[in-house]
Coordinates of C-alpha atoms in Angstrom, one line a residue:
X1 CA 16.6 41.4 -10.6
X2 CA 19.1 43.4 -12.2
X3 CA 22.3 43.7 -10.4
X4 CA 24.8 45.8 -12.1
X5 CA 28.1 43.7 -11.4
X6 CA 30.4 46.3 -12.8
X7 CA 29.8 49.8 -10.6
X8 CA 32.4 50.6 -8.6
X9 CA 35.3 48.9 -11.4
X10 CA 38.2 50.0 -11.6
X11 CA 41.6 48.1 -9.9
X12 CA 41.0 49.6 -6.9
X13 CA 40.8 47.7 -3.4
X14 CA 37.7 48.0 -2.0
X15 CA 36.5 46.9 1.8
X16 CA 32.8 45.0 1.4
X17 CA 30.2 46.8 2.0
X18 CA 27.9 43.7 2.2
X19 CA 29.2 43.5 6.7
X20 CA 28.6 39.2 5.8
X21 CA 31.8 37.7 5.4
X22 CA 34.9 38.1 6.8
X23 CA 35.4 41.6 7.9
X24 CA 38.9 42.1 7.1
X25 CA 38.6 40.4 3.8
X26 CA 38.9 42.9 1.1
X27 CA 38.6 43.2 -2.6
X28 CA 41.3 42.7 -5.4
X29 CA 41.3 43.5 -8.4
X30 CA 40.5 40.5 -9.6
X31 CA 37.7 39.6 -7.4
X32 CA 33.8 41.0 -8.3
X33 CA 33.2 44.1 -7.1
X34 CA 30.4 45.1 -4.9
X35 CA 27.1 46.7 -6.1
X36 CA 25.4 49.2 -5.0
X37 CA 21.9 46.7 -4.7
X38 CA 24.3 44.9 -2.4
X39 CA 24.9 48.3 -0.1
X40 CA 21.0 48.5 0.8
X41 CA 20.4 47.0 4.2
X42 CA 19.5 44.0 5.4
X43 CA 16.1 44.4 6.2
X44 CA 15.7 46.1 2.8
X45 CA 16.6 43.7 0.4
X46 CA 15.1 40.8 2.5
X47 CA 11.9 43.1 1.1
X48 CA 12.8 42.6 -2.4
X49 CA 12.9 39.5 -2.2
X50 CA 9.2 38.9 -0.6
X51 CA 8.6 40.1 -4.3
X52 CA 10.7 37.5 -6.2
X53 CA 9.3 33.1 -6.7
X54 CA 11.1 31.7 -4.3
X55 CA 13.5 30.0 -6.8
X56 CA 14.6 33.4 -8.2
X57 CA 15.4 34.0 -4.5
X58 CA 17.6 31.2 -3.8
X59 CA 19.8 32.3 -7.8
X60 CA 20.8 35.9 -6.5
X61 CA 23.4 34.1 -3.8
X62 CA 25.4 33.9 -6.9
X63 CA 25.0 36.8 -8.6
X64 CA 26.0 39.0 -6.0
X65 CA 27.7 38.0 -2.0
X66 CA 25.5 39.7 -0.6
X67 CA 23.1 38.7 -0.9
X68 CA 24.1 35.0 -0.5
X69 CA 22.2 33.1 1.9
X70 CA 20.0 36.2 2.4
X71 CA 17.2 34.2 1.0
X72 CA 16.0 32.2 3.8
X73 CA 15.7 35.2 6.3
X74 CA 13.3 37.0 4.1
X75 CA 11.7 40.7 5.4
X76 CA 8.9 40.0 7.9
X77 CA 7.7 37.7 5.0
X78 CA 4.6 35.8 6.0
X79 CA 5.2 33.2 3.4
X80 CA 2.3 30.4 3.2
X81 CA -1.4 31.3 4.6
X82 CA -3.0 27.8 5.8
X83 CA -6.7 28.4 6.6
X84 CA -8.7 26.1 7.9
X85 CA -12.7 27.2 8.6
X86 CA -14.3 25.5 10.9
X87 CA -17.7 27.9 12.3
X88 CA -20.2 29.5 10.0
X89 CA -18.3 32.7 10.9
X90 CA -15.2 32.0 9.8
X91 CA -15.2 32.5 6.3
X92 CA -16.6 36.6 6.5
X93 CA -13.5 36.6 9.4
X94 CA -11.0 35.6 7.3
X95 CA -11.6 37.1 4.2
X96 CA -12.2 40.3 6.0
X97 CA -8.4 40.0 7.5
X98 CA -7.2 39.1 3.9
X99 CA -8.9 41.8 2.0
X100 CA -7.8 44.5 4.2
X101 CA -3.7 43.8 3.9
X102 CA -2.2 46.6 1.4
X103 CA -1.8 46.6 -1.9
X104 CA 0.5 45.6 -3.9
X105 CA -0.2 42.3 -1.9
X106 CA 2.8 40.8 -1.0
X107 CA 3.6 37.3 -2.7
X108 CA 3.3 33.6 -1.5
X109 CA 4.7 30.8 -1.4
X110 CA 1.8 28.4 -0.7
X111 CA -2.4 29.3 -0.5
X112 CA -4.4 26.3 2.2
X113 CA -7.9 26.4 2.3
X114 CA -9.8 23.6 4.5
X115 CA -13.4 24.3 4.5
X116 CA -15.0 22.5 7.3
X117 CA -18.2 24.0 7.3
X118 CA -21.0 23.8 5.3
X119 CA -21.9 27.4 5.5
X120 CA -19.0 28.9 2.9
X121 CA -20.9 30.3 -0.2
X122 CA -19.9 29.8 -3.7
X123 CA -18.5 33.7 -3.9
X124 CA -16.8 33.5 -0.4
X125 CA -14.0 30.9 -2.4
X126 CA -14.2 32.9 -5.7
X127 CA -12.5 35.7 -3.0
X128 CA -10.1 33.5 -1.5
X129 CA -8.9 32.0 -4.9
X130 CA -8.5 35.6 -6.0
X131 CA -6.9 36.6 -3.1
X132 CA -4.1 33.7 -3.8
X133 CA -4.0 34.7 -7.1
X134 CA -2.9 38.2 -6.5
X135 CA -1.1 36.5 -4.6
X136 CA 1.1 35.3 -6.7
X137 CA 1.0 32.5 -5.2
X138 CA 3.2 28.8 -5.7
X139 CA 1.4 26.0 -4.0
X140 CA -2.4 26.0 -4.3
X141 CA -4.1 23.7 -1.8
X142 CA -7.9 23.6 -1.3
X143 CA -10.0 21.2 -0.1
X144 CA -13.6 20.2 1.1
X145 CA -14.0 18.0 4.5
X146 CA -17.8 19.0 4.6
X147 CA -20.8 16.2 1.7
X148 CA -22.7 19.1 1.7
X149 CA -20.6 21.9 1.4
X150 CA -18.9 19.9 -1.7
X151 CA -22.1 19.1 -3.6
X152 CA -22.8 23.0 -3.9
X153 CA -18.9 24.4 -4.3
X154 CA -16.6 24.7 -7.2
X155 CA -13.4 25.2 -8.0
X156 CA -12.9 27.8 -10.8
X157 CA -9.5 28.2 -12.0
X158 CA -7.9 32.0 -10.7
X159 CA -7.4 33.5 -14.1
X160 CA -4.1 35.3 -13.9
X161 CA -2.0 33.2 -11.7
X162 CA 1.3 33.6 -13.5
X163 CA 3.7 32.0 -10.8
X164 CA 1.6 29.0 -9.8
X165 CA 3.4 25.8 -10.2
X166 CA 1.5 23.5 -8.0
X167 CA -1.8 22.7 -7.6
X168 CA -4.4 20.7 -5.8
X169 CA -7.5 19.4 -5.2
X170 CA -9.3 17.9 -2.6
X171 CA -13.6 17.0 -2.4
X172 CA -14.3 19.3 -4.6
X173 CA -15.6 19.6 -7.9
X174 CA -13.7 22.5 -11.2
X175 CA -16.1 24.8 -13.1
X176 CA -15.6 25.0 -16.8
X177 CA -16.4 29.1 -16.3
X178 CA -13.6 31.1 -15.9
X179 CA -11.3 29.4 -19.3
X180 CA -13.0 31.0 -21.6
X181 CA -10.2 33.7 -20.9
X182 CA -8.0 32.0 -19.0
X183 CA -3.7 32.2 -20.1
X184 CA -1.8 28.8 -19.8
X185 CA -0.1 28.4 -16.8
X186 CA 3.1 28.1 -18.3
X187 CA 4.5 27.7 -14.7
X188 CA 2.4 25.5 -13.8
X189 CA 4.5 21.6 -13.0
X190 CA 2.0 19.7 -9.9
X191 CA -1.6 18.8 -10.6
X192 CA -3.1 16.7 -8.0
X193 CA -6.8 15.9 -7.7
X194 CA -8.2 14.1 -5.0
X195 CA -12.2 12.8 -5.4
X196 CA -13.0 15.7 -7.9
X197 CA -15.8 16.2 -10.1
X198 CA -14.5 17.2 -13.2
X199 CA -16.3 17.0 -16.5
X200 CA -14.5 16.2 -19.7
X201 CA -14.2 18.8 -21.8
X202 CA -12.8 21.0 -18.8
X203 CA -9.9 18.4 -18.0
X204 CA -8.9 18.4 -21.6
X205 CA -9.0 22.5 -21.6
X206 CA -6.9 21.8 -18.1
X207 CA -4.2 20.1 -19.8
X208 CA -4.2 22.4 -23.0
X209 CA -3.8 25.2 -20.5
X210 CA -0.9 23.5 -18.4
X211 CA 2.0 22.8 -21.1
X212 CA 4.8 22.3 -18.9
X213 CA 3.6 20.1 -16.5
X214 CA 5.2 17.7 -15.3
X215 CA 3.2 15.4 -12.7
X216 CA -0.5 14.6 -13.2
X217 CA -1.9 12.1 -9.8
X218 CA -5.9 11.8 -9.5
X219 CA -7.0 9.3 -7.0
X220 CA -10.4 8.6 -6.4
X221 CA -12.1 10.8 -9.0
X222 CA -14.7 9.5 -11.4
X223 CA -12.7 8.8 -14.6
X224 CA -14.8 6.9 -17.5
X225 CA -16.2 9.9 -19.0
X226 CA -13.1 10.9 -18.5
X227 CA -10.8 8.6 -20.8
X228 CA -13.1 6.4 -22.0
X229 CA -15.6 8.1 -24.2
X230 CA -14.5 10.7 -26.9
X231 CA -11.6 12.0 -29.0
X232 CA -8.5 11.3 -27.8
X233 CA -6.3 12.9 -25.4
X234 CA -3.4 15.8 -25.9
X235 CA -1.8 15.2 -23.0
X236 CA 1.1 18.3 -22.1
X237 CA 4.2 18.0 -24.2
X238 CA 7.0 17.2 -21.2
X239 CA 4.7 15.3 -18.6
X240 CA 6.8 12.6 -16.5
X241 CA 4.8 11.4 -14.4
X242 CA 1.0 9.6 -14.8
X243 CA -1.4 8.0 -11.1
X244 CA -4.6 6.7 -11.7
X245 CA -5.6 5.1 -8.2
X246 CA -8.4 3.3 -6.9
X247 CA -11.1 6.0 -9.2
X248 CA -14.6 5.2 -10.4
X249 CA -15.8 3.6 -14.0
X250 CA -14.0 1.9 -16.5
X251 CA -10.4 3.1 -17.3
X252 CA -9.2 2.9 -21.1
X253 CA -5.8 5.2 -20.4
X254 CA -4.0 5.9 -23.6
X255 CA -0.5 8.3 -23.3
X256 CA 1.0 6.7 -26.8
X257 CA 2.0 10.2 -27.1
X258 CA 4.0 10.6 -24.2
X259 CA 7.2 9.9 -24.6
X260 CA 8.7 12.1 -22.2
X261 CA 6.8 9.5 -19.5
X262 CA 8.9 8.3 -16.8
X263 CA 6.9 7.4 -13.6
X264 CA 3.9 5.3 -13.6
X265 CA 1.1 4.3 -11.9
X266 CA -1.8 2.3 -11.9
X267 CA -5.0 1.1 -9.8
X268 CA -8.2 0.7 -11.3
X269 CA -10.1 -1.7 -13.0
X270 CA -9.0 -4.4 -16.0
X271 CA -10.3 -3.7 -20.0
X272 CA -8.9 -5.4 -21.8
X273 CA -6.7 -2.9 -22.9
X274 CA -7.0 -0.7 -19.6
X275 CA -3.5 1.3 -20.2
X276 CA -1.4 2.0 -23.9
X277 CA 1.9 4.0 -23.0
X278 CA 4.4 4.7 -25.2
X279 CA 6.8 2.7 -27.3
X280 CA 10.0 4.4 -27.1
X281 CA 9.1 5.6 -23.1
X282 CA 11.5 5.3 -20.8
X283 CA 9.8 4.1 -17.1
X284 CA 13.0 4.4 -14.4
X285 CA 9.2 3.2 -11.7
X286 CA 5.8 1.8 -12.5
X287 CA 2.9 0.9 -10.3
X288 CA 0.3 -1.9 -11.6
X289 CA -2.6 -3.3 -9.8
X290 CA -5.6 -4.3 -11.0
X291 CA -8.6 -6.5 -10.7
X292 CA -8.8 -9.9 -13.3
X293 CA -11.7 -9.3 -15.3
X294 CA -13.3 -12.1 -18.0
X295 CA -11.5 -12.7 -20.6
X296 CA -8.4 -15.1 -21.0
X297 CA -5.2 -14.8 -19.3
X298 CA -3.9 -15.7 -22.4
X299 CA -5.9 -11.9 -23.8
X300 CA -5.0 -10.3 -21.2
X301 CA -1.4 -11.2 -21.2
X302 CA -1.2 -10.6 -24.7
X303 CA -3.1 -7.1 -24.0
X304 CA -0.7 -6.4 -21.0
X305 CA 2.1 -6.4 -22.8
X306 CA 0.9 -4.0 -26.0
X307 CA 1.0 -2.2 -23.5
X308 CA 3.8 -1.3 -21.8
X309 CA 7.0 0.1 -23.0
X310 CA 9.0 -1.6 -25.9
X311 CA 12.4 -1.2 -23.6
X312 CA 11.7 -1.4 -19.9
X313 CA 15.5 -2.6 -19.1
X314 CA 15.8 1.3 -17.2
X315 CA 13.3 0.7 -14.8
X316 CA 14.2 0.4 -11.1
X317 CA 11.4 0.9 -9.0
X318 CA 8.8 -1.8 -9.5
X319 CA 5.3 -2.6 -7.4
X320 CA 3.2 -5.0 -9.5
X321 CA -0.1 -6.8 -7.6
X322 CA -0.2 -10.6 -7.3
X323 CA -2.8 -10.6 -9.5
X324 CA -1.2 -9.5 -12.6
X325 CA 2.4 -11.2 -12.0
X326 CA 0.7 -14.4 -13.4
X327 CA -0.2 -11.7 -16.9
X328 CA 3.3 -9.8 -16.5
X329 CA 5.4 -13.5 -16.3
X330 CA 3.7 -14.8 -19.7
X331 CA 2.7 -13.2 -22.9
X332 CA 1.0 -14.2 -26.1
X333 CA 1.8 -13.2 -29.9
X334 CA -1.5 -12.8 -32.2
X335 CA -1.7 -16.0 -33.3
X336 CA -1.5 -17.7 -30.0
X337 CA 2.1 -18.6 -29.6
X338 CA 3.8 -18.0 -26.5
X339 CA 5.8 -15.1 -26.7
X340 CA 8.8 -13.3 -24.2
X341 CA 6.9 -10.6 -22.0
X342 CA 8.2 -7.2 -21.5
X343 CA 9.0 -7.6 -18.5
X344 CA 11.3 -10.0 -19.3
X345 CA 13.6 -7.5 -19.8
X346 CA 14.1 -5.9 -15.8
X347 CA 18.5 -5.9 -15.6
X348 CA 18.2 -2.7 -14.4
X349 CA 15.6 -3.5 -11.5
X350 CA 16.8 -2.1 -7.9
X351 CA 13.8 -2.6 -5.7
X352 CA 10.0 -4.9 -6.4
X353 CA 7.5 -4.3 -4.1
X354 CA 4.6 -8.1 -4.2
X355 CA 1.1 -6.5 -3.4
X356 CA -0.6 -9.9 -2.5
X357 CA -4.2 -10.3 -2.3
X358 CA -4.1 -13.7 -0.8
X359 CA -1.0 -15.6 -0.4
X360 CA -1.9 -19.9 -1.3
X361 CA 0.7 -21.8 -3.1
X362 CA -0.9 -20.6 -6.4
X363 CA 0.0 -17.6 -6.0
X364 CA 3.9 -18.6 -4.2
X365 CA 3.9 -20.4 -7.6
X366 CA 3.2 -16.9 -9.6
X367 CA 5.7 -15.0 -7.2
X368 CA 8.6 -18.0 -9.0
X369 CA 7.6 -18.0 -12.2
X370 CA 7.8 -14.1 -12.6
X371 CA 11.3 -14.2 -10.9
X372 CA 12.4 -16.9 -13.9
X373 CA 11.0 -14.8 -16.3
X374 CA 11.4 -11.1 -15.7
X375 CA 16.1 -11.9 -15.2
X376 CA 15.9 -9.5 -11.5
X377 CA 19.7 -10.0 -11.4
X378 CA 20.6 -6.3 -9.5
X379 CA 17.9 -6.6 -7.2
X380 CA 18.9 -5.3 -4.3
X381 CA 15.3 -4.6 -2.3
X382 CA 12.5 -7.2 -2.2
X383 CA 9.0 -5.5 -0.2
X384 CA 6.6 -8.7 0.1
X385 CA 3.2 -7.3 1.5
X386 CA 0.7 -10.0 1.8
X387 CA -3.4 -9.7 2.6
X388 CA -4.0 -8.1 6.2
X389 CA -6.4 -10.6 7.3
X390 CA -6.1 -14.6 7.7
X391 CA -8.5 -16.3 4.8
X392 CA -9.7 -20.4 4.7
X393 CA -8.6 -21.0 2.5
X394 CA -8.8 -25.2 0.3
X395 CA -5.6 -26.6 0.6
X396 CA -4.3 -29.3 2.0
X397 CA -0.5 -30.1 3.6
X398 CA -0.4 -32.4 0.5
X399 CA -0.4 -29.7 -1.8
X400 CA 2.6 -28.6 -3.5
X401 CA 4.0 -25.3 -5.2
X402 CA 3.8 -26.0 -8.8
X403 CA 6.1 -24.2 -10.3
X404 CA 10.1 -24.8 -9.4
X405 CA 11.5 -21.4 -7.5
X406 CA 14.3 -20.0 -9.4
X407 CA 17.6 -21.1 -8.6
X408 CA 20.0 -17.8 -9.4
X409 CA 18.4 -14.5 -9.8
X410 CA 19.3 -13.0 -6.4
X411 CA 22.6 -12.1 -5.8
X412 CA 22.5 -9.1 -5.4
X413 CA 19.5 -8.9 -3.2
X414 CA 20.2 -7.6 0.5
X415 CA 17.2 -6.5 2.2
X416 CA 13.8 -7.8 2.1
X417 CA 11.0 -6.2 4.0
X418 CA 8.2 -9.4 4.4
X419 CA 4.8 -7.6 6.3
X420 CA 1.4 -9.2 7.6
X421 CA 2.8 -11.8 8.1
X422 CA 1.0 -14.8 9.0
X423 CA 2.3 -17.8 9.3
X424 CA 0.9 -19.7 6.8
X425 CA 2.3 -22.7 4.7
X426 CA 2.6 -20.6 1.5
X427 CA 4.3 -17.6 3.5
X428 CA 6.8 -20.2 5.2
X429 CA 7.6 -21.5 2.1
X430 CA 8.4 -17.9 0.5
X431 CA 10.5 -16.7 3.2
X432 CA 12.5 -20.1 3.7
X433 CA 13.4 -19.7 0.0
X434 CA 14.4 -15.4 0.4
X435 CA 16.7 -17.0 3.0
X436 CA 18.5 -19.8 1.1
X437 CA 18.6 -18.0 -2.3
X438 CA 19.9 -14.9 -1.6
X439 CA 23.1 -15.5 -0.8
X440 CA 24.1 -11.1 -0.2
X441 CA 20.9 -10.6 2.6
X442 CA 21.9 -8.3 5.2
X443 CA 18.3 -7.9 6.5
X444 CA 15.5 -10.1 6.2
X445 CA 12.5 -8.0 8.3
X446 CA 8.7 -9.8 9.0
X447 CA 6.5 -7.7 10.3
X448 CA 3.7 -10.1 12.2
X449 CA 0.8 -9.7 14.2
X450 CA 2.8 -12.7 16.2
X451 CA 5.9 -12.2 17.4
X452 CA 6.1 -15.9 18.7
X453 CA 5.9 -18.7 15.6
X454 CA 3.0 -20.7 16.6
X455 CA 2.6 -24.6 15.4
X456 CA 0.5 -24.4 12.5
X457 CA -0.5 -27.0 10.6
X458 CA 0.6 -27.9 7.0
X459 CA 3.0 -26.5 7.5
X460 CA 7.0 -28.5 6.5
X461 CA 8.8 -29.5 9.7
X462 CA 11.9 -28.5 7.3
X463 CA 10.7 -24.6 6.9
X464 CA 8.8 -24.0 10.3
X465 CA 13.2 -25.0 11.8
X466 CA 14.7 -23.4 9.8
X467 CA 12.8 -20.1 10.7
X468 CA 13.3 -20.9 13.6
X469 CA 17.2 -21.5 13.9
X470 CA 17.1 -18.3 11.6
X471 CA 15.3 -16.0 14.6
X472 CA 17.5 -17.0 17.1
X473 CA 20.9 -16.2 14.7
X474 CA 19.8 -13.1 14.6
X475 CA 19.4 -13.0 10.3
X476 CA 15.6 -13.3 10.6
X477 CA 14.8 -9.5 12.8
X478 CA 10.3 -10.1 13.7
X479 CA 8.2 -7.4 14.7
X480 CA 5.1 -6.3 15.3
X481 CA 4.7 -3.0 14.5
X482 CA 5.9 -1.8 11.0
X483 CA 9.6 0.1 10.5
X484 CA 8.5 3.4 9.4
X485 CA 12.6 3.7 8.6
X486 CA 12.4 0.7 5.9
X487 CA 9.5 1.8 3.3
X488 CA 9.1 0.9 -0.1
X489 CA 9.6 3.5 -3.1
X490 CA 6.0 3.7 -3.6
X491 CA 4.8 4.2 -0.2
X492 CA 1.4 5.5 0.1
X493 CA -2.1 5.6 1.0
X494 CA -3.2 3.9 -1.7
X495 CA -0.1 1.0 -1.3
X496 CA -2.0 0.1 1.8
X497 CA -5.4 0.1 0.7
X498 CA -5.2 -2.2 -1.8
X499 CA -3.9 -5.2 0.9
X500 CA -7.4 -5.4 2.8
X501 CA -9.7 -8.2 2.6
X502 CA -11.8 -8.7 -0.8
X503 CA -14.6 -9.6 -1.9
X504 CA -15.6 -13.2 -1.7
X505 CA -12.9 -14.6 0.7
X506 CA -14.5 -15.1 4.5
X507 CA -11.3 -14.1 7.2
X508 CA -11.2 -16.6 10.2
X509 CA -13.5 -15.8 13.4

């Protein structure tokens, strides 16, 4: 929108005509003169703003004083349409109402369609999407909750939606019917696909149509045919964040050419090479969770190390599963000779989140080895998520941890939160170790179903007594409920599901 800032120029003084600010303020010769558009009534200027994308509407403020903060109350503008189709007649009723609106359509910030009926037809779904495209929607969300509807409905990318910046799809298939004439989505920066069925050729074409994509989030999708077979992927050049979580299939994710990557989150099965990241990528946060495979530890360590960027000194947040701890703490060259892993350079790490599927002495040893190897001297926040169940252990009270705890490296640790604490031997030893070694510790939060320290057989009296004293003097804050105000950076749905009882472990009771 062009604004004639030179209108009404000259050196004469003028009273402000936009009606905003101090009414006694006059504009001198060195001030920005009022422009004709700012002289329009507020209602008309607000209506003009409804035809601009939200970002551009906000940017009108610095251009002219008369537009400052006007975008906050855009004229009679329904910036968001949220539709929840529950009955068999709902699609027809809602479509009739939408299609009665006059053209040209008013621009929408967000259009959300939640389908809770199996009676929605594919043609009706397409009309909803076409309406959103006509409104130049910026944020588009489509979710199907009925299984029978999800099996028959296909989402078609709109042919013309120039302002679309965020696309979120859940439990729906993506069709390739409309790709032939589709124009690039230059504004599209975020794609979220949850439990979505999509063919490889369709997915590749989607990436080609999104040259400015910044965030790709895949959860619960069938990814085997997307990444494991076929030609190499041409990723968007500006891609900064990739999440692949709880997806089906054996995934081999090749991101070697994505040098712009800053955030990577992976929670799936483990191949010899589960993922390959660009060697010169500069990650700021990393989430890793995978299942053991049949290959040897040295082989896993070698391939895992190869897949990481060369320099991880800029990493500030790391979430890692216990299945990856031992692999991350050791590495071997092609000849089988031990060498320092890439995760040994974590000098910039501020937050560490340990996802423990099991917590026995061997797992405690892995934690000790990781802390000694990976040198997290700047670590300030530590989260330990223990198993959400109590399992029968084969260990005896005479067992010892096969790894000495680190002597230093926790000088800056100020906050520790331990979740699902069940007063088991290894858990008590871990908390005792943190209390003794973290000299700057300000807060140690323990979330436990049992807020009264029990007499646990096998726990050393010295450690248990130390914890009871810390509870008495307030060094440990024990609670049955989790504190929503203190959550890890990667506190998302798939993290919550990652510490449930795994197959092969028998819970008590």
